[in-house]
Coordinates of C-alpha atoms in Angstrom, one line a residue:
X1263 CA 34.3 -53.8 -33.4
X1264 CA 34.5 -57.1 -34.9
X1265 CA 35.4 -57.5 -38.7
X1266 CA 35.1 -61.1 -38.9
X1267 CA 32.8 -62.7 -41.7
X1268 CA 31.2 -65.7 -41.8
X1269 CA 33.7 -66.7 -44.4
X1270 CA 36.7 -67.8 -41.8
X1271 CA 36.9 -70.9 -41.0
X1272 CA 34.6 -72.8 -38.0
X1273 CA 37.7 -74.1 -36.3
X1274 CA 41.3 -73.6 -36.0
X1275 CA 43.8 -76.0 -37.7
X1276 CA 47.4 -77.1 -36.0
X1277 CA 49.8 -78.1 -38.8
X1278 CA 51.6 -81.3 -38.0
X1279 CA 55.1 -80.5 -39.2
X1280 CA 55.9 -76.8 -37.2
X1281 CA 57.0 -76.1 -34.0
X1282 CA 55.7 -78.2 -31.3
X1283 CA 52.3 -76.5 -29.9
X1284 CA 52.1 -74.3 -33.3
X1285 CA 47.8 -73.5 -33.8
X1286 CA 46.3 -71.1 -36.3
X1287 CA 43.5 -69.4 -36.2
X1288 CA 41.2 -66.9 -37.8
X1289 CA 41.5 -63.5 -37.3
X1290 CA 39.3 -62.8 -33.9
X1291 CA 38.3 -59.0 -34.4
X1292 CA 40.0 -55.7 -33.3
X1293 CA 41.4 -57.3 -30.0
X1294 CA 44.2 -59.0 -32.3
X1295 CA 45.4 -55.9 -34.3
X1296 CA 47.8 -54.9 -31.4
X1297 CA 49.6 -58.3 -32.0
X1298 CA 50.0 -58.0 -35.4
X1299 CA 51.1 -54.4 -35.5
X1300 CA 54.0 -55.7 -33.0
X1301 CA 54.6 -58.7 -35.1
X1302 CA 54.9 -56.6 -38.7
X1303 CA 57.0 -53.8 -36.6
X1304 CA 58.9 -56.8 -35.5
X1305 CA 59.5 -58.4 -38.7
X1306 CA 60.3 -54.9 -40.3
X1307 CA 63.4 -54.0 -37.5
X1308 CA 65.2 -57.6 -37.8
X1309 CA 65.1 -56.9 -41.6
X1310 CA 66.2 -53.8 -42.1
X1311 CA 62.6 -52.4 -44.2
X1312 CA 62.1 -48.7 -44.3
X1313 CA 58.2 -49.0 -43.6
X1314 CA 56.7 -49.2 -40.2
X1315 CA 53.0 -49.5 -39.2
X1316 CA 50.9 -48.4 -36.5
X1317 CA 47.6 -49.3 -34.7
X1318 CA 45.7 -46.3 -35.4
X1319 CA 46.6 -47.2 -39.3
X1320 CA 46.0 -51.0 -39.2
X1321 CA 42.7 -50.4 -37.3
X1322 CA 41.8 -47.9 -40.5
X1323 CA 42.8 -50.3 -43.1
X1324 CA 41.3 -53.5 -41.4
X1325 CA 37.8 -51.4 -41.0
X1326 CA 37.0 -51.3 -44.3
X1327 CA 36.8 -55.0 -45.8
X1328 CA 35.2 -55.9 -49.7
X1329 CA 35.9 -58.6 -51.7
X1330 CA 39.3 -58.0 -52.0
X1331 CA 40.4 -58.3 -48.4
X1332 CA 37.9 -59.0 -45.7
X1333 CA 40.5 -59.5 -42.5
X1334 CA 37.7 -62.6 -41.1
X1335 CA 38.3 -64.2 -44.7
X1336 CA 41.7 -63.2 -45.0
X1337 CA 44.2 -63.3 -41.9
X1338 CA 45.4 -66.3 -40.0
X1339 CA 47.1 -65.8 -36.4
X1340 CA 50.3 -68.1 -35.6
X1341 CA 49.9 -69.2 -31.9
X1342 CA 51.8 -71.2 -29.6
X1343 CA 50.1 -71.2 -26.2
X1344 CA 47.9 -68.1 -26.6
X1345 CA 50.7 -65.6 -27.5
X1346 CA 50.7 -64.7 -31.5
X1347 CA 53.9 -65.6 -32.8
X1348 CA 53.2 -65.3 -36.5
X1349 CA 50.2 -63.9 -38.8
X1350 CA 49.3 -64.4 -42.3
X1351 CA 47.5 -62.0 -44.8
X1352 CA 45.9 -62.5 -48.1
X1353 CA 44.1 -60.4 -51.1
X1354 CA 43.7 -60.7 -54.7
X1355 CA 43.7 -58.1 -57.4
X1356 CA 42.2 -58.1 -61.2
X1357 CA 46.1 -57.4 -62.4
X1358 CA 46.6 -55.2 -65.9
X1359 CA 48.3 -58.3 -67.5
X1360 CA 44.8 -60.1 -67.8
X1361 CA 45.5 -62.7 -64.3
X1362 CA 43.6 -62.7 -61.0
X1363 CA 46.2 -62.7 -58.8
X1364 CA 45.8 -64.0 -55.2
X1365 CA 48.3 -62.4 -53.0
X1366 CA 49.7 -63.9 -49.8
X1367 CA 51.9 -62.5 -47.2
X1368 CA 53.0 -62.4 -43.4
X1369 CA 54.6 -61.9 -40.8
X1370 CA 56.8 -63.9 -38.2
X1371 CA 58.4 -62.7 -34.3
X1372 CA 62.2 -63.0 -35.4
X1373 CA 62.2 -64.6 -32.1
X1374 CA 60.5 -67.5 -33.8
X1375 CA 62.2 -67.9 -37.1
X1376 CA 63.5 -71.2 -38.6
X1377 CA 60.9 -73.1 -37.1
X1378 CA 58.6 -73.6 -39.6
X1379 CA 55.8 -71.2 -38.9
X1380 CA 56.6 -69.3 -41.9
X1381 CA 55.9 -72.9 -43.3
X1382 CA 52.8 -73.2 -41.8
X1383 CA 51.3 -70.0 -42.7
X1384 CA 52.3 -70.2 -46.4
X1385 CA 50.6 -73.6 -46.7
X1386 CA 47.6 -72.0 -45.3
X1387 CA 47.6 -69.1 -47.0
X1388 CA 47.6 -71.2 -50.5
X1389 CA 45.1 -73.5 -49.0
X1390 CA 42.4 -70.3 -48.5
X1391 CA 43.1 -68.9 -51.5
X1392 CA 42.4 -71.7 -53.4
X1393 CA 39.3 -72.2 -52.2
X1394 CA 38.6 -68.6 -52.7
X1395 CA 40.0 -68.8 -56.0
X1396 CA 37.0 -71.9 -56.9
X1397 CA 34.2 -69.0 -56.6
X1398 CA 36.0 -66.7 -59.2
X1399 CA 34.6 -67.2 -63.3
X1400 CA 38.5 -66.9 -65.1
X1401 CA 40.1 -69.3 -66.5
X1402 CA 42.3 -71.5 -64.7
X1403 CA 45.6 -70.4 -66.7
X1404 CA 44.7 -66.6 -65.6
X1405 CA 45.0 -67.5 -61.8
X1406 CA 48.1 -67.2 -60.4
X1407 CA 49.4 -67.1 -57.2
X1408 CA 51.4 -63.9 -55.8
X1409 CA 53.7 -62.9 -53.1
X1410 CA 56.9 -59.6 -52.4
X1411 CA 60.0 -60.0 -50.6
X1412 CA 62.6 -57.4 -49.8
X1413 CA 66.2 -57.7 -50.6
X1414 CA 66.9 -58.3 -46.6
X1415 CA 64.8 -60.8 -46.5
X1416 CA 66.3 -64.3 -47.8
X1417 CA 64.4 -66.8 -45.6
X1418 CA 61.2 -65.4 -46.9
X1419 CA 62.6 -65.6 -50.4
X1420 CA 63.7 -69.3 -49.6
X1421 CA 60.7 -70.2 -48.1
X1422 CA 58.5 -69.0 -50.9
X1423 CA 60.7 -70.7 -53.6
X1424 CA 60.4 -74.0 -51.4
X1425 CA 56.7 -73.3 -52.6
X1426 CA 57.3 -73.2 -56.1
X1427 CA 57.0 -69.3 -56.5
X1428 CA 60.1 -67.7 -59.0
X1429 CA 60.9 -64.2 -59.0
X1430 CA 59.0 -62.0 -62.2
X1431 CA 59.6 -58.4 -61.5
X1432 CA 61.7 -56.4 -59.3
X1433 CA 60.8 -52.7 -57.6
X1434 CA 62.7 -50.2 -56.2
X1435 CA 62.5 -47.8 -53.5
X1436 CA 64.3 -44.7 -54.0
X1437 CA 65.3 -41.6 -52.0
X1438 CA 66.2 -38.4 -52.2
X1439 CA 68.8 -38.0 -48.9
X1440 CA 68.5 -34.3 -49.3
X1441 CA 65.8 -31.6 -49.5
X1442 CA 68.1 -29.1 -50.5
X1443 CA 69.0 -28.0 -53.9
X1444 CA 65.7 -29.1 -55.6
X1445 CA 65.8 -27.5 -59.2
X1446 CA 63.3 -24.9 -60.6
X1447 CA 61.0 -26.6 -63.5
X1448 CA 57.9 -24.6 -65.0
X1449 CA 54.5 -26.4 -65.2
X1450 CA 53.7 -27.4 -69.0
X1451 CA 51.7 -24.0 -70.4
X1452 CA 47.9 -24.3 -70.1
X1453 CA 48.4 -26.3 -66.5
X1454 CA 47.6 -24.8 -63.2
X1455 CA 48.0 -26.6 -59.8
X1456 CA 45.2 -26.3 -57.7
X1457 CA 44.1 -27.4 -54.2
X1458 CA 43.0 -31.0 -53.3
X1459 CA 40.0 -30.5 -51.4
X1460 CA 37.4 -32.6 -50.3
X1461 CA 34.9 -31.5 -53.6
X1462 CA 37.7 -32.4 -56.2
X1463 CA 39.5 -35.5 -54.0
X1464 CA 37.5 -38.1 -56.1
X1465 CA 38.2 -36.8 -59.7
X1466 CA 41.9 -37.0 -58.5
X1467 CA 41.9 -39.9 -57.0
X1468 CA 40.3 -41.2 -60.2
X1469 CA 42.7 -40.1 -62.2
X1470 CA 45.2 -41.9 -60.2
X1471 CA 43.9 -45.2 -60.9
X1472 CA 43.1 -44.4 -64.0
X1473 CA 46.8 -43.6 -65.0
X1474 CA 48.4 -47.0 -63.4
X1475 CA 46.1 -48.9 -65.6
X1476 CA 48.9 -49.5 -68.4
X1477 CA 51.5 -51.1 -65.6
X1478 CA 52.2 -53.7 -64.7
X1479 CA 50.8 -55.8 -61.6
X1480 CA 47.1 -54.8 -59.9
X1481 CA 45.5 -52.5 -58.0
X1482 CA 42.2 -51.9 -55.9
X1483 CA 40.2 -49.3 -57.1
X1484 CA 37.2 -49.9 -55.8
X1485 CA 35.1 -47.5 -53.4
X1486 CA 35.8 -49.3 -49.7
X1487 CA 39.9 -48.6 -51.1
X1488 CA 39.0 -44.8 -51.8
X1489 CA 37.8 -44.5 -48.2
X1490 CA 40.8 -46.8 -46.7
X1491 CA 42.5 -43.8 -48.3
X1492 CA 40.8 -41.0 -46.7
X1493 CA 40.5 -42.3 -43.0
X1494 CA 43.9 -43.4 -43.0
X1495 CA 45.2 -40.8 -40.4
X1496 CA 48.3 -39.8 -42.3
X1497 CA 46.2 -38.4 -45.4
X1498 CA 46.8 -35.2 -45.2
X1499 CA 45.2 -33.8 -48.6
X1500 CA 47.0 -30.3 -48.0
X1501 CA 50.2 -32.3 -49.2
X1502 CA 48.4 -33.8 -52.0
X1503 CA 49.7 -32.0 -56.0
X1504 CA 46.9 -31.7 -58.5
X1505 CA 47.7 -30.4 -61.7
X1506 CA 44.6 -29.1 -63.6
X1507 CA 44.1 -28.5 -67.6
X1508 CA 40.4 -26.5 -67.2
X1509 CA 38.0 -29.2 -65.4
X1510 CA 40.2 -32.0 -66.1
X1511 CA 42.8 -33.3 -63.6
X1512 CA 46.2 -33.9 -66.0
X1513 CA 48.6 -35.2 -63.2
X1514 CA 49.4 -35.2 -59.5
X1515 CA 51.1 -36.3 -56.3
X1516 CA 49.5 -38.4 -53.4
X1517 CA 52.2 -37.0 -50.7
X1518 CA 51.9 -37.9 -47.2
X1519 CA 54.0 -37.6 -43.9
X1520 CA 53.9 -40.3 -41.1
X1521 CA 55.2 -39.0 -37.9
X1522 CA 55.3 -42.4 -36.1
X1523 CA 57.5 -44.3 -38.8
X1524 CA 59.5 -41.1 -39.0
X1525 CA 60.1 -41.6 -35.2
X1526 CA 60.8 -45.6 -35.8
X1527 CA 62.8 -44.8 -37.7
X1528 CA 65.1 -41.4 -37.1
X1529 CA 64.4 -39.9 -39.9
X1530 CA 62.5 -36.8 -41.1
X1531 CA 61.1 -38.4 -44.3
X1532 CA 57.8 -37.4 -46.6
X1533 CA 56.4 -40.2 -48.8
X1534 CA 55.6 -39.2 -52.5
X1535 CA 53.0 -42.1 -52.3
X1536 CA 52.2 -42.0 -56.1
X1537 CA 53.5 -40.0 -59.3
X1538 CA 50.8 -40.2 -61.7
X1539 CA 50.5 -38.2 -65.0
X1540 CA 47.3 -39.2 -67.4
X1541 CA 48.2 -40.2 -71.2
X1542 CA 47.2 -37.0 -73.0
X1543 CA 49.7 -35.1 -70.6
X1544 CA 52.6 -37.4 -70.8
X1545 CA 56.0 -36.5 -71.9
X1546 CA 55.7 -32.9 -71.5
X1547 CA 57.7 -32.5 -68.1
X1548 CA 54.6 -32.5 -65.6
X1549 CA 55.8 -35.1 -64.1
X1550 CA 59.0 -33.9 -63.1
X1551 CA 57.5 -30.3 -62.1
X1552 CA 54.9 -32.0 -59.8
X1553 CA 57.9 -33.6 -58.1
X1554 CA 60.1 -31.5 -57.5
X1555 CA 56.7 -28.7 -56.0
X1556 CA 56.3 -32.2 -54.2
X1557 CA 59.8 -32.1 -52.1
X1558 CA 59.4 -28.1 -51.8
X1559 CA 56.5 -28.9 -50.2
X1560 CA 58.0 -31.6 -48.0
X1561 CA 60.9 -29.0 -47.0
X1562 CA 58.1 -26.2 -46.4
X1563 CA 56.7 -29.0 -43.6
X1564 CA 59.9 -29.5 -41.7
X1565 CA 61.0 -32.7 -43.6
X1566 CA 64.7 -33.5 -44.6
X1567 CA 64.6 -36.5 -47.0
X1568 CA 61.7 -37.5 -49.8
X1569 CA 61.0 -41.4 -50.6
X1570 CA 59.0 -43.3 -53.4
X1571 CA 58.3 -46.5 -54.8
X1572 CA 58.9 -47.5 -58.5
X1573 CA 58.7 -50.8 -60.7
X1574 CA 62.4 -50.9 -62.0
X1575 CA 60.6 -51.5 -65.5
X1576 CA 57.9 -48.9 -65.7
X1577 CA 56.5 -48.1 -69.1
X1578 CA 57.2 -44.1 -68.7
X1579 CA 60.6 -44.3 -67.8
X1580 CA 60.0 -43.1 -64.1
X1581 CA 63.1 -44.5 -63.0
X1582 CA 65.1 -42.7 -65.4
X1583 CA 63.8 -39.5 -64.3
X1584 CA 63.5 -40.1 -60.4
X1585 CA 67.5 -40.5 -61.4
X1586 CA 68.0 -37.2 -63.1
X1587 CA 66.0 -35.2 -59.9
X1588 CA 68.0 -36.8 -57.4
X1589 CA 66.9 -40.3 -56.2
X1590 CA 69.0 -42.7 -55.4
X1591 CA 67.9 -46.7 -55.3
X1592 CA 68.2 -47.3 -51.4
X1593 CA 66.1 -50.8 -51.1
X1594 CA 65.2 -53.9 -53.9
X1595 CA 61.9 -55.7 -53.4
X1596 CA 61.0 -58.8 -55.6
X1597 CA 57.9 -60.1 -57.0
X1598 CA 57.1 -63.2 -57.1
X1599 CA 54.3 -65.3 -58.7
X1600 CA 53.5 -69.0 -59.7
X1601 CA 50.3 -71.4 -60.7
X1602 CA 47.4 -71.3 -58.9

């Protein structure tokens, strides 16, 4: 299958100041996914990140393009000679602080650092999304630019600050090294968890976007992401937590397991994708009885370690509590932003 869109560009461009015989290209279907799965993988090992991705996944993901990302808009290929050395990404997001925010990123062979490909693809990158940015009705002061770095990751950090990005916000990624002693918390009275299954899957998922609407950054909640979602292979809705009050969905867990990182990696890890509790069931302890059924379940599956994200300033004091049940900070990732 090819997911390229007449939006790419008609030919490729070869920056003059890279590495001698540097081209980039548009993304040229499913035939270049194997590439940049190596390339990300790549990227990942030199730097020390706990995430790994896979074909099967990337195919999943890159299947299912809207407005947001279309891969034949929205993915350049570094070349030099034929073989992919480098590969840039972009997408934007209606953020909950009132911006459209177009988000670039990539990936670059270690083998190939210090070159100036990173370069390269960052000046393309802000090139494409300007001219994407042109079509969008917002004011020009609500467009910004965005972009993430991990802690490990310096020469990203410098090469984005060479671009006039600044840090904004900083996230954490936290784990919980043990599955063992997981305290005993009671559900909130008048809550009962319930099955995720295919005829309640879309009232939780709404609630999940529902409930990240008052933090900070953006999020696509659109349809084409819902079914990214579900054909990703490693959603597994038997680990999914629902808590119900009646018909309404009050809280839950998107939990998920992914063999082949776990592999990459050593470990024997479960993801506790996203925490979510809706307003008129916050601060009565669902959350932290959702989590800790969450790494019970993990346990029950063979798993020996639990992992989540969290913005280090989140409104409901998630970090706080992640704390108090056990997590420990084990990675720093930066946001970064700057004028479109």
């Amino acid at each position: 299958m090819d997911t390229r869109t007449t939006a790419g560009p008609a030919t490729p461009t070869t920056p003059r100041d890279s590495t001698s015989g540097l081209r980039l290209r548009p993304y040229a279907g499913e035939r270049d996914l194997a590439e940049i799965v190596r390339l990300e993988n790549a990227e990942a090992e030199a730097d020390g990140l706990q995430e790994r991705v896979t074909l099967e996944g990337e195919t999943t993901f890159f299947a299912h393009p809207n407005d947001k990302f279309d891969p034949g808009r929205d993915v350049t290929i570094a070349e030099v000679d034929g073989r992919p050395i480098g590969v840039g990404f972009r997408n934007w997001v209606e953020t909950t602080d009132g911006f459209n925010e177009y988000r670039i990123n990539g990936a670059v062979d270690p083998a190939w650092r210090r070159r100036g490909v990173g370069t390269a693809l960052v000046a393309e990158n802000l090139r494409r999304m300007r001219e994407l940015a042109v079509g969008h009705d917002v004011p020009p002061e609500r467009k910004v630019l965005g972009s993430w770095t991990g802690d490990s990751q310096p020469g990203a950090a410098a090469v984005l600050s060479a671009a006039g990005f600044a840090p904004i916000r900083w996230f954490f990624l936290m784990t919980r090294p043990t599955l063992d002693d997981v305290p005993d918390l009671a559900l909130p009275e008048g809550l009962e968890i319930r099955p995720v299954t295919e005829a309640n899957v879309r009232a939780v998922w709404a609630a999940d976007i529902e409930s990240f609407r008052d933090h900070w950054g953006g999020f696509d909640g659109s349809e084409v992401m819902f079914q990214r979602w579900m054909a990703n292979p490693h959603t597994d809705l038997s680990l999914w937590l629902a808590a119900f009050d009646g018909d309404e969905v009050a809280g839950g867990v998107l939990n998920a397991i992914d063999p082949d990182e776990n592999e990459a990696l050593g470990v024997s890890r479960g993801w506790l994708h996203s925490v979510f509790t809706r307003r008129p069931w916050r601060r009565r302890g669902l959350a932290a009885a959702l989590i800790v059924r969450s790494l019970d379940l993990l346990r029950e599956r063979g798993m020996t370690s639990g992992i989540l994200g969290v913005d280090a300033e989140n409104p409901s004091g998630a970090l706080g509590l992640y704390e108090r049940l056990g997590f420990v900070v084990s990675y720093r990732s930066t946001a970064w932003r700057r004028a479109l």
